[in-house]
Amino acid sequence: MISSSVISNKGFVLYPFILIFLFIVMLLNGISVNLFQRKQESRNSIKLDEFSLVEIYTIKQVKDQFLTFKPKNLNYKVGEWDIKVVFIEETANIIYQGPTTVSAIMFYDTVFKNVLDYQINDSSDGNSD
């Protein structure tokens, strides 16, 4: 006949294995969450880099238009971004439409031929990925 002390010893032996198993599961969970966060940051960084390249190209196009002294409104597409530029005197209103809509304003000095200010306006419908 099996005594009750033998049964309690079996439970005592399983206890460390359960703790080790839980520790391994928690460790793997932490690693997977860390990898997910890195991947998400990488995606956001790539999106930001792509938008920065679109911005650089747009600013160059706007400056070239100001240098003609008769700027014409611009509409063009770069990748997944549709860009619309409207000139009002020495100001360019820029609207980037793509995965999100971003508006910007650029002030230009035609006398010294340089950009005085470039501001991206905050939008309330921003993406918080």
PDB file of C-alpha atoms in Angstrom:
ATOM      1  CA  MET A   1       0.000   0.000   0.000  1.00  0.00           C
ATOM      2  CA  ILE A   2       1.222   3.491  -0.894  1.00  0.00           C
ATOM      3  CA  SER A   3       1.624   5.805   2.018  1.00  0.00           C
ATOM      4  CA  SER A   4       0.541   9.445   1.963  1.00  0.00           C
ATOM      5  CA  SER A   5       4.164  10.600   2.437  1.00  0.00           C
ATOM      6  CA  VAL A   6       5.144   9.115  -0.945  1.00  0.00           C
ATOM      7  CA  ILE A   7       2.303  10.991  -2.687  1.00  0.00           C
ATOM      8  CA  SER A   8       3.292  14.283  -1.067  1.00  0.00           C
ATOM      9  CA  ASN A   9       6.913  13.708  -2.182  1.00  0.00           C
ATOM     10  CA  LYS A  10       5.757  13.362  -5.796  1.00  0.00           C
ATOM     11  CA  GLY A  11       4.061  16.757  -5.566  1.00  0.00           C
ATOM     12  CA  PHE A  12       7.197  18.217  -4.028  1.00  0.00           C
ATOM     13  CA  VAL A  13       9.270  16.997  -6.987  1.00  0.00           C
ATOM     14  CA  LEU A  14       6.918  18.555  -9.589  1.00  0.00           C
ATOM     15  CA  TYR A  15       6.936  21.972  -7.912  1.00  0.00           C
ATOM     16  CA  PRO A  16      10.470  23.030  -9.082  1.00  0.00           C
ATOM     17  CA  PHE A  17       9.741  21.841 -12.630  1.00  0.00           C
ATOM     18  CA  ILE A  18       6.567  23.924 -12.754  1.00  0.00           C
ATOM     19  CA  LEU A  19       8.494  26.969 -11.526  1.00  0.00           C
ATOM     20  CA  ILE A  20      11.214  26.442 -14.133  1.00  0.00           C
ATOM     21  CA  PHE A  21       8.568  26.000 -16.860  1.00  0.00           C
ATOM     22  CA  LEU A  22       6.801  29.223 -15.805  1.00  0.00           C
ATOM     23  CA  PHE A  23      10.119  31.085 -15.759  1.00  0.00           C
ATOM     24  CA  ILE A  24      10.910  29.896 -19.297  1.00  0.00           C
ATOM     25  CA  VAL A  25       7.432  30.902 -20.518  1.00  0.00           C
ATOM     26  CA  MET A  26       7.791  34.383 -18.965  1.00  0.00           C
ATOM     27  CA  LEU A  27      11.258  34.757 -20.508  1.00  0.00           C
ATOM     28  CA  LEU A  28       9.983  33.797 -23.977  1.00  0.00           C
ATOM     29  CA  ASN A  29       7.035  36.160 -23.570  1.00  0.00           C
ATOM     30  CA  GLY A  30       9.367  39.046 -22.689  1.00  0.00           C
ATOM     31  CA  ILE A  31      11.580  38.309 -25.685  1.00  0.00           C
ATOM     32  CA  SER A  32       8.614  38.155 -28.066  1.00  0.00           C
ATOM     33  CA  VAL A  33       7.201  41.462 -26.788  1.00  0.00           C
ATOM     34  CA  ASN A  34      10.631  43.077 -27.189  1.00  0.00           C
ATOM     35  CA  LEU A  35      10.950  41.779 -30.764  1.00  0.00           C
ATOM     36  CA  PHE A  36       7.456  43.030 -31.614  1.00  0.00           C
ATOM     37  CA  GLN A  37       8.272  46.508 -30.287  1.00  0.00           C
ATOM     38  CA  ARG A  38      11.521  46.612 -32.280  1.00  0.00           C
ATOM     39  CA  LYS A  39       9.724  45.601 -35.453  1.00  0.00           C
ATOM     40  CA  GLN A  40       7.052  48.256 -34.919  1.00  0.00           C
ATOM     41  CA  GLU A  41       9.689  50.937 -34.281  1.00  0.00           C
ATOM     42  CA  SER A  42      11.506  49.865 -37.441  1.00  0.00           C
ATOM     43  CA  ARG A  43       8.311  50.165 -39.504  1.00  0.00           C
ATOM     44  CA  ASN A  44       7.583  53.624 -38.098  1.00  0.00           C
ATOM     45  CA  SER A  45      11.170  54.697 -38.760  1.00  0.00           C
ATOM     46  CA  ILE A  46      10.929  53.580 -42.392  1.00  0.00           C
ATOM     47  CA  LYS A  47       7.641  55.473 -42.831  1.00  0.00           C
ATOM     48  CA  LEU A  48       9.224  58.590 -41.349  1.00  0.00           C
ATOM     49  CA  ASP A  49      12.267  58.283 -43.617  1.00  0.00           C
ATOM     50  CA  GLU A  50      10.045  57.921 -46.688  1.00  0.00           C
ATOM     51  CA  PHE A  51       8.008  60.988 -45.697  1.00  0.00           C
ATOM     52  CA  SER A  52      11.213  62.966 -45.107  1.00  0.00           C
ATOM     53  CA  LEU A  53      12.365  62.177 -48.654  1.00  0.00           C
ATOM     54  CA  VAL A  54       9.003  63.356 -50.006  1.00  0.00           C
ATOM     55  CA  GLU A  55       9.355  66.546 -47.963  1.00  0.00           C
ATOM     56  CA  ILE A  56      12.854  67.226 -49.287  1.00  0.00           C
ATOM     57  CA  TYR A  57      11.691  66.780 -52.872  1.00  0.00           C
ATOM     58  CA  THR A  58       8.672  69.045 -52.271  1.00  0.00           C
ATOM     59  CA  ILE A  59      10.737  71.804 -50.666  1.00  0.00           C
ATOM     60  CA  LYS A  60      13.098  71.739 -53.646  1.00  0.00           C
ATOM     61  CA  GLN A  61      10.162  72.007 -56.068  1.00  0.00           C
ATOM     62  CA  VAL A  62       8.662  74.900 -54.088  1.00  0.00           C
ATOM     63  CA  LYS A  63      11.992  76.754 -53.964  1.00  0.00           C
ATOM     64  CA  ASP A  64      12.396  76.313 -57.729  1.00  0.00           C
ATOM     65  CA  GLN A  65       8.931  77.808 -58.245  1.00  0.00           C
ATOM     66  CA  PHE A  66       9.744  80.793 -56.028  1.00  0.00           C
ATOM     67  CA  LEU A  67      12.928  81.407 -58.025  1.00  0.00           C
ATOM     68  CA  THR A  68      10.820  81.943 -61.178  1.00  0.00           C
ATOM     69  CA  PHE A  69       9.141  84.903 -59.395  1.00  0.00           C
ATOM     70  CA  LYS A  70       5.813  83.664 -60.798  1.00  0.00           C
ATOM     71  CA  PRO A  71       5.142  80.482 -58.831  1.00  0.00           C
ATOM     72  CA  LYS A  72       2.477  78.167 -60.214  1.00  0.00           C
ATOM     73  CA  ASN A  73       0.431  75.870 -58.013  1.00  0.00           C
ATOM     74  CA  LEU A  74       1.713  72.298 -58.032  1.00  0.00           C
ATOM     75  CA  ASN A  75      -0.060  68.931 -57.997  1.00  0.00           C
ATOM     76  CA  TYR A  76       1.993  65.755 -58.253  1.00  0.00           C
ATOM     77  CA  LYS A  77       2.400  62.285 -56.843  1.00  0.00           C
ATOM     78  CA  VAL A  78       5.476  60.751 -55.204  1.00  0.00           C
ATOM     79  CA  GLY A  79       5.064  57.107 -54.251  1.00  0.00           C
ATOM     80  CA  GLU A  80       1.904  56.800 -52.194  1.00  0.00           C
ATOM     81  CA  TRP A  81       1.803  60.550 -51.459  1.00  0.00           C
ATOM     82  CA  ASP A  82      -0.271  63.088 -53.391  1.00  0.00           C
ATOM     83  CA  ILE A  83       1.166  66.573 -52.913  1.00  0.00           C
ATOM     84  CA  LYS A  84      -0.737  69.797 -53.506  1.00  0.00           C
ATOM     85  CA  VAL A  85       1.040  73.158 -53.214  1.00  0.00           C
ATOM     86  CA  VAL A  86      -0.816  76.487 -53.299  1.00  0.00           C
ATOM     87  CA  PHE A  87       1.212  79.708 -53.472  1.00  0.00           C
ATOM     88  CA  ILE A  88       0.005  82.931 -51.867  1.00  0.00           C
ATOM     89  CA  GLU A  89       2.559  85.717 -52.297  1.00  0.00           C
ATOM     90  CA  GLU A  90       5.684  84.495 -50.448  1.00  0.00           C
ATOM     91  CA  THR A  91       3.902  81.638 -48.709  1.00  0.00           C
ATOM     92  CA  ALA A  92       3.360  78.075 -49.883  1.00  0.00           C
ATOM     93  CA  ASN A  93       0.597  75.960 -48.361  1.00  0.00           C
ATOM     94  CA  ILE A  94       1.471  72.295 -48.783  1.00  0.00           C
ATOM     95  CA  ILE A  95      -0.869  69.343 -48.309  1.00  0.00           C
ATOM     96  CA  TYR A  96       0.532  65.810 -48.293  1.00  0.00           C
ATOM     97  CA  GLN A  97      -2.143  63.151 -48.760  1.00  0.00           C
ATOM     98  CA  GLY A  98      -1.089  59.559 -48.281  1.00  0.00           C
ATOM     99  CA  PRO A  99      -1.528  57.070 -45.452  1.00  0.00           C
ATOM    100  CA  THR A 100      -2.320  60.166 -43.378  1.00  0.00           C
ATOM    101  CA  THR A 101      -2.966  63.775 -44.316  1.00  0.00           C
ATOM    102  CA  VAL A 102      -0.265  66.241 -43.332  1.00  0.00           C
ATOM    103  CA  SER A 103      -0.387  69.961 -43.966  1.00  0.00           C
ATOM    104  CA  ALA A 104       2.561  72.318 -43.890  1.00  0.00           C
ATOM    105  CA  ILE A 105       3.299  75.952 -44.577  1.00  0.00           C
ATOM    106  CA  MET A 106       6.514  77.400 -45.918  1.00  0.00           C
ATOM    107  CA  PHE A 107       7.518  81.059 -45.824  1.00  0.00           C
ATOM    108  CA  TYR A 108      10.025  82.162 -48.450  1.00  0.00           C
ATOM    109  CA  ASP A 109      12.093  85.341 -48.793  1.00  0.00           C
ATOM    110  CA  THR A 110      12.417  86.228 -52.481  1.00  0.00           C
ATOM    111  CA  VAL A 111      14.948  88.973 -51.775  1.00  0.00           C
ATOM    112  CA  PHE A 112      17.533  86.722 -50.124  1.00  0.00           C
ATOM    113  CA  LYS A 113      16.255  83.579 -51.889  1.00  0.00           C
ATOM    114  CA  ASN A 114      15.923  81.370 -48.845  1.00  0.00           C
ATOM    115  CA  VAL A 115      13.296  79.630 -46.748  1.00  0.00           C
ATOM    116  CA  LEU A 116      12.381  81.658 -43.683  1.00  0.00           C
ATOM    117  CA  ASP A 117      10.262  79.026 -41.972  1.00  0.00           C
ATOM    118  CA  TYR A 118       8.745  75.620 -42.614  1.00  0.00           C
ATOM    119  CA  GLN A 119       6.072  74.354 -40.234  1.00  0.00           C
ATOM    120  CA  ILE A 120       4.127  71.124 -40.176  1.00  0.00           C
ATOM    121  CA  ASN A 121       0.685  71.736 -38.750  1.00  0.00           C
ATOM    122  CA  ASP A 122      -0.633  69.323 -36.150  1.00  0.00           C
ATOM    123  CA  SER A 123      -3.672  67.328 -37.160  1.00  0.00           C
ATOM    124  CA  SER A 124      -6.141  65.884 -34.704  1.00  0.00           C
ATOM    125  CA  ASP A 125      -6.527  62.679 -36.743  1.00  0.00           C
ATOM    126  CA  GLY A 126      -2.880  61.651 -36.466  1.00  0.00           C
ATOM    127  CA  ASN A 127      -1.849  58.026 -36.531  1.00  0.00           C
ATOM    128  CA  SER A 128      -0.480  56.732 -33.223  1.00  0.00           C
ATOM    129  CA  ASP A 129       1.070  53.442 -34.426  1.00  0.00           C
TER     130      ASP A 129
END
